[in-house]
Short mmCIF file of N, CA and C in Angstrom, two decimals:
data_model
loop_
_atom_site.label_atom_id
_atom_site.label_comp_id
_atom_site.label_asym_id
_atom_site.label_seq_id
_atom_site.Cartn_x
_atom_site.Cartn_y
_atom_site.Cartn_z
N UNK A 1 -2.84 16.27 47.62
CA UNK A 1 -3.65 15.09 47.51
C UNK A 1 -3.13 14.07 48.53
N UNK A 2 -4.04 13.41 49.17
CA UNK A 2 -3.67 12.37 50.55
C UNK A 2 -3.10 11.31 49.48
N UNK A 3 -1.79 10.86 50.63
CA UNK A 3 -1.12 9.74 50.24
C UNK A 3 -2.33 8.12 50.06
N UNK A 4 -3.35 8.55 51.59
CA UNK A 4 -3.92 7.56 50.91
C UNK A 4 -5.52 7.41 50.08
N UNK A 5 -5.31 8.09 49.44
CA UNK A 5 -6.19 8.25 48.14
C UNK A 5 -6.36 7.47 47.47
N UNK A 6 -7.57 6.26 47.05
CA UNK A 6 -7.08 5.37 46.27
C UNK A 6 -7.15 5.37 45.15
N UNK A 7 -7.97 6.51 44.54
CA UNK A 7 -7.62 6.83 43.00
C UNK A 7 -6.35 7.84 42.87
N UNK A 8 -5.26 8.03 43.87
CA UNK A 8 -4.13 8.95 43.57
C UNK A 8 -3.41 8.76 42.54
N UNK A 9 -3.05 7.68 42.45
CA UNK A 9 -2.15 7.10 41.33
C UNK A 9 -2.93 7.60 39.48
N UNK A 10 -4.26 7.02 39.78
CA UNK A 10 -5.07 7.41 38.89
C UNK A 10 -5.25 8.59 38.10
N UNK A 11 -4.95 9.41 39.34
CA UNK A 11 -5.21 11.17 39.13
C UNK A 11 -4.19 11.52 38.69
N UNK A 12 -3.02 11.18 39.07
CA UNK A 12 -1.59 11.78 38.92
C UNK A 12 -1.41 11.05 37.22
N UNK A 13 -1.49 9.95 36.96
CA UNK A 13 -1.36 9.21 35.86
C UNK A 13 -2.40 10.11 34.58
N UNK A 14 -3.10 10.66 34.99
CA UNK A 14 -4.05 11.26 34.07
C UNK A 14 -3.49 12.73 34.20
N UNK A 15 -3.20 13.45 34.92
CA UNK A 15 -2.57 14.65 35.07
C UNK A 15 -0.99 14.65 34.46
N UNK A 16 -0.40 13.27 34.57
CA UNK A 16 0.71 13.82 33.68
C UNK A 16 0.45 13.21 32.03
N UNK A 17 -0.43 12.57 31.57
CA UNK A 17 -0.64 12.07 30.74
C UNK A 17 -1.25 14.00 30.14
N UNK A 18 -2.10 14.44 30.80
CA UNK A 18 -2.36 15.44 30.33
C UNK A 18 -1.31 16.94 29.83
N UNK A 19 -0.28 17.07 31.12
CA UNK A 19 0.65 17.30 31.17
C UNK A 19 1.85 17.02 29.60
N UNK A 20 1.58 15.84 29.68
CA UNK A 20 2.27 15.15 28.02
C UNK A 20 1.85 15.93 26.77
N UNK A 21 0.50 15.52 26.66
CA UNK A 21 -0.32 16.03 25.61
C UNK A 21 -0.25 18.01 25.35
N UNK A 22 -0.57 18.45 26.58
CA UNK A 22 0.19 19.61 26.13
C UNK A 22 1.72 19.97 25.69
N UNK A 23 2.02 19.35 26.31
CA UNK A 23 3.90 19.43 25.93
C UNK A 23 3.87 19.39 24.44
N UNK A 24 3.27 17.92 23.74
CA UNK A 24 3.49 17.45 22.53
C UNK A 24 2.44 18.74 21.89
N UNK A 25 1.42 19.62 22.64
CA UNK A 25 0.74 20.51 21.63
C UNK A 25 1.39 21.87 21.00
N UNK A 26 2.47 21.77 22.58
CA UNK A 26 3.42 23.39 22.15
C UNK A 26 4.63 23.11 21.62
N UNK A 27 4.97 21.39 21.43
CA UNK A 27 6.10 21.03 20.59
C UNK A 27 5.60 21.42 18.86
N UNK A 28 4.76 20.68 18.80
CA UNK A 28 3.68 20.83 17.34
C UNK A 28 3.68 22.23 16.75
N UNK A 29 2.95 23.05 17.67
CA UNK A 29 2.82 24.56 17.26
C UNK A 29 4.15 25.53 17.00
N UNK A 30 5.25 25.01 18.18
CA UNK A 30 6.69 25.32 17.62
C UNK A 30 6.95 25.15 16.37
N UNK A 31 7.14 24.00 15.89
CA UNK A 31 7.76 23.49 15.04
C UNK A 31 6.96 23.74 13.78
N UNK A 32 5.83 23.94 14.06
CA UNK A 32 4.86 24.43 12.87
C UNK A 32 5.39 26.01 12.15
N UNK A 33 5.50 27.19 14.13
CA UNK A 33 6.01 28.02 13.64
C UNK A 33 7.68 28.05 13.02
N UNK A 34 8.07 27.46 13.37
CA UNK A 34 9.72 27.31 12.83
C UNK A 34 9.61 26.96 11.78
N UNK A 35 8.51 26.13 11.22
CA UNK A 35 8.72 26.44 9.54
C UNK A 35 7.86 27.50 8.69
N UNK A 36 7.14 27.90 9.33
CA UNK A 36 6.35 29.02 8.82
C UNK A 36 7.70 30.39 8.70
N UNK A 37 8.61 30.53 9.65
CA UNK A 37 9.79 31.11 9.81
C UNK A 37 10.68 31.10 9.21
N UNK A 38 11.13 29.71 8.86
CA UNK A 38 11.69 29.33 7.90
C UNK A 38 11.67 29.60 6.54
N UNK A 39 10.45 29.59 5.96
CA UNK A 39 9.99 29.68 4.93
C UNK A 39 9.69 31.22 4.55
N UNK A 40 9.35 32.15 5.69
CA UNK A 40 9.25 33.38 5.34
C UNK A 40 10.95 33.92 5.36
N UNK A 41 11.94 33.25 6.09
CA UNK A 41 13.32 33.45 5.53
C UNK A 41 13.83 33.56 4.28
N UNK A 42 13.58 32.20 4.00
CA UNK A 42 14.12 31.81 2.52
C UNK A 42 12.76 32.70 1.31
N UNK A 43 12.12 33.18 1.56
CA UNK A 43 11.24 34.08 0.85
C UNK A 43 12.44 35.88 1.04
N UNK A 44 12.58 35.81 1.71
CA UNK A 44 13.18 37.27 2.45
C UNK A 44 14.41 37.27 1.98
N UNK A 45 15.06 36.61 1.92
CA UNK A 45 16.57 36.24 1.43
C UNK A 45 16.85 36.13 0.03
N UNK A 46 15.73 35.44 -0.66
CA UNK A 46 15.41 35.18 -2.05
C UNK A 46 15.24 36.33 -2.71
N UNK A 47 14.30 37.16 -1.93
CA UNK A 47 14.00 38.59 -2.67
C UNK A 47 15.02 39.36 -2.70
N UNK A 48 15.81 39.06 -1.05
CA UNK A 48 17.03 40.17 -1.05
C UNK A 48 18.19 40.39 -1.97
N UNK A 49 18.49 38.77 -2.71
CA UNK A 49 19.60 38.20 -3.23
C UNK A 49 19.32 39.10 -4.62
N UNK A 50 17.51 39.05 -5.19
CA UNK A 50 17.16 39.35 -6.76
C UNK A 50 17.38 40.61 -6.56
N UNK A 51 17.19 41.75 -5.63
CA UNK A 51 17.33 43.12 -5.15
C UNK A 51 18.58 43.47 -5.55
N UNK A 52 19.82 42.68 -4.84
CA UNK A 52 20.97 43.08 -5.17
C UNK A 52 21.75 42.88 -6.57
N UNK A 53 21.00 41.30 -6.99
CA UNK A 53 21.44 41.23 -8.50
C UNK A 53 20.84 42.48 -9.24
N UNK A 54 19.84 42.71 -9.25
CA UNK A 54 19.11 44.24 -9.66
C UNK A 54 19.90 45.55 -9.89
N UNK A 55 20.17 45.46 -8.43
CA UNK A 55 21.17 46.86 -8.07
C UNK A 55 22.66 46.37 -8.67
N UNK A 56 23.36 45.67 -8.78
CA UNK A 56 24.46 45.05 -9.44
C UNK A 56 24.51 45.43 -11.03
N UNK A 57 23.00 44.93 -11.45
CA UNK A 57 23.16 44.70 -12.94
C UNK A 57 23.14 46.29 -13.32
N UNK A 58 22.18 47.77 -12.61
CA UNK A 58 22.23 48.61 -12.80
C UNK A 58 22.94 49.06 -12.96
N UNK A 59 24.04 49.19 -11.92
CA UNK A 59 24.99 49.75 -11.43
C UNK A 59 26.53 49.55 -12.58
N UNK A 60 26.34 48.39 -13.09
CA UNK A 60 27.47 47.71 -14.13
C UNK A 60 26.70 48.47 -15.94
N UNK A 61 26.15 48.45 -15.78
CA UNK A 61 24.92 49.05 -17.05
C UNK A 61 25.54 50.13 -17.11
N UNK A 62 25.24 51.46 -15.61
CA UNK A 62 25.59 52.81 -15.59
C UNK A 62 27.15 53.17 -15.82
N UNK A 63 27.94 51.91 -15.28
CA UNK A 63 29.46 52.14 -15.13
C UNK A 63 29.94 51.97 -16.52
N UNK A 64 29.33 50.99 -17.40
CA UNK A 64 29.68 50.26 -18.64
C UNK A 64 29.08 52.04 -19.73
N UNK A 65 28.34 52.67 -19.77
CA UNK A 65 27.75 53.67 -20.59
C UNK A 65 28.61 54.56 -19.43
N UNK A 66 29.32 55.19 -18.94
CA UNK A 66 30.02 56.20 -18.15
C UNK A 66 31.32 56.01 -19.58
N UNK A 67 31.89 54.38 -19.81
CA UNK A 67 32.92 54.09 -20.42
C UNK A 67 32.81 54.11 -21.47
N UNK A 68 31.24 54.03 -21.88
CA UNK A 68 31.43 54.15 -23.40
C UNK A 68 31.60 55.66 -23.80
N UNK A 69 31.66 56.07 -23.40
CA UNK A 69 31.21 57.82 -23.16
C UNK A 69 32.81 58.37 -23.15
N UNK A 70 33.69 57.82 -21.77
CA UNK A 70 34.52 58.01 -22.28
C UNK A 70 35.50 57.78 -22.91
N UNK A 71 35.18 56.94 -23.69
CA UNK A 71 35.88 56.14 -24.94
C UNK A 71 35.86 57.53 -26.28
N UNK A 72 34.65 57.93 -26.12
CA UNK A 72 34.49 58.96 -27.40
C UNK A 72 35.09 60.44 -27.00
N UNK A 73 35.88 60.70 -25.64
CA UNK A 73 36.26 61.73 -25.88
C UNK A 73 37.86 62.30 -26.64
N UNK A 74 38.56 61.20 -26.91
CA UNK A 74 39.98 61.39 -27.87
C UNK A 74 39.48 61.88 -28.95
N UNK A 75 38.66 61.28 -29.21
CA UNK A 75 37.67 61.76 -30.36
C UNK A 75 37.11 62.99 -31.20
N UNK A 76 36.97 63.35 -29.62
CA UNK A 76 36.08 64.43 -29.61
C UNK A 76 37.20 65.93 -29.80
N UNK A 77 38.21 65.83 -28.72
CA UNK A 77 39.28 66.31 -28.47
C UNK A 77 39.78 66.49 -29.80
N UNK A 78 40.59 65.48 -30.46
CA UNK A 78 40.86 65.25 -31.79
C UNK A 78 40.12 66.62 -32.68
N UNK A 79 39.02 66.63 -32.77
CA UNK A 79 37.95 67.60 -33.72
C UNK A 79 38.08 68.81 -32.77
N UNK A 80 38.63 69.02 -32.06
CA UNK A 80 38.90 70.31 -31.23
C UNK A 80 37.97 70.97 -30.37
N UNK A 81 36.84 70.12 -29.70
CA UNK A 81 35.74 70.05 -28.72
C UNK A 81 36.47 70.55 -27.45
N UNK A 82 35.81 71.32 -26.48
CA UNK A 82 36.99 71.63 -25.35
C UNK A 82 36.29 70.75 -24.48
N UNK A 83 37.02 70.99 -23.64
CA UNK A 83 36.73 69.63 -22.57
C UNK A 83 35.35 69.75 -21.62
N UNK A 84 35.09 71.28 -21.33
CA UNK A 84 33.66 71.66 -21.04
C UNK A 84 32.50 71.22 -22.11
N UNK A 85 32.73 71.48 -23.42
CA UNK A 85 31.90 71.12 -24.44
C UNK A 85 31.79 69.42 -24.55
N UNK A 86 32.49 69.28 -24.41
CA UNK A 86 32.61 67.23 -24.37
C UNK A 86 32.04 67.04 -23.09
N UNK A 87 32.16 67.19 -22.12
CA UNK A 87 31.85 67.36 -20.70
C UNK A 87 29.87 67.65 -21.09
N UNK A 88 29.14 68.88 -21.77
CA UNK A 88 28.00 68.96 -21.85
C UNK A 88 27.34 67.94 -22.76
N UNK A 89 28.06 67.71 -23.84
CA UNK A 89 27.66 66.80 -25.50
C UNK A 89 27.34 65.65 -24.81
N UNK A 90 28.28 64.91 -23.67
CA UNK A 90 28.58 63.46 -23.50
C UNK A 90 27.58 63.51 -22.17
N UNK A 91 27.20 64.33 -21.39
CA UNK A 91 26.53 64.21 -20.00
C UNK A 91 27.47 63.68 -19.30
N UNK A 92 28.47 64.34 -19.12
CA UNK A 92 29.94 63.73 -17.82
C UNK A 92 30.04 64.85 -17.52
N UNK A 93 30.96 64.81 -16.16
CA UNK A 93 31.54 66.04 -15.55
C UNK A 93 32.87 66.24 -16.16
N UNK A 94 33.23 67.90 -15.89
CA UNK A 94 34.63 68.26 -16.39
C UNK A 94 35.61 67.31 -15.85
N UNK A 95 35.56 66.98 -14.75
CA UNK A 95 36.56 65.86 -14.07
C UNK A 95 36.91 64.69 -14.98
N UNK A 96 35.62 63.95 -15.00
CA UNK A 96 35.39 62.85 -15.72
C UNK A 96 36.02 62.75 -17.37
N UNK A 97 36.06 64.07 -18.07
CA UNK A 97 36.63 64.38 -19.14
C UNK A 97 38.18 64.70 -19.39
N UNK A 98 38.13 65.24 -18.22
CA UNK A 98 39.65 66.12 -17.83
C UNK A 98 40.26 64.66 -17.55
N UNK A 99 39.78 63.53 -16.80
CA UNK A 99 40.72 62.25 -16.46
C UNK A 99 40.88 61.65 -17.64
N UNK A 100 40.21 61.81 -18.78
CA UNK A 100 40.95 60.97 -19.95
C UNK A 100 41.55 61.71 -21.11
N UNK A 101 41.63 62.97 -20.68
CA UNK A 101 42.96 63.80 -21.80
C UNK A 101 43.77 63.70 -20.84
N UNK A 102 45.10 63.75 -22.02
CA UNK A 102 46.39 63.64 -21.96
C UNK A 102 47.13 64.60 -20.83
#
């Protein structure tokens, strides 16, 4: 554009004014997506956290009935059950039986 243009100033003043307005449109839409992002985080994280309390509470459930289980084999032993037979009665492995006799 010629320096001497006498609407130059004009043009340029409206071109960065325009210039602005987009800036502030892809600031907007950022920040719009950064919380749309945000928010699908803390959705994602939230679920992940109830997932693992889930898997936690299972997991303490299965370990807690493994113990009650073998709580009853002195018991069992006692009445002269062999350790394979306590092992099938209780749903444990011979291992699992064999680790709590004497």
């Amino acid at each position: 554009m010629p320096q001497t243009l006498p609407e130059r100033a004009q043009v340029l003043r409206l071109i960065k004014n325009w210039q602005i307005r987009v800036q502030q449109n892809q600031e907007a839409e950022e920040a719009e997506m950064a919380v749309q992002l945000s928010q699908a985080y803390l959705a994602w994280e939230q679920a992940t956290l109830e997932q693992g309390k889930l898997a936690g509470r299972i997991e303490g459930e299965q370990i807690g009935a493994v113990r009650g289980k073998l709580e009853a084999v002195p018991a069992l032993v006692e009445r002269g059950f062999s350790a394979g037979e306590i092992a099938q009665i209780l749903g444990l492995t011979l291992e699992q039986v064999q680790s709590v006799q004497p």
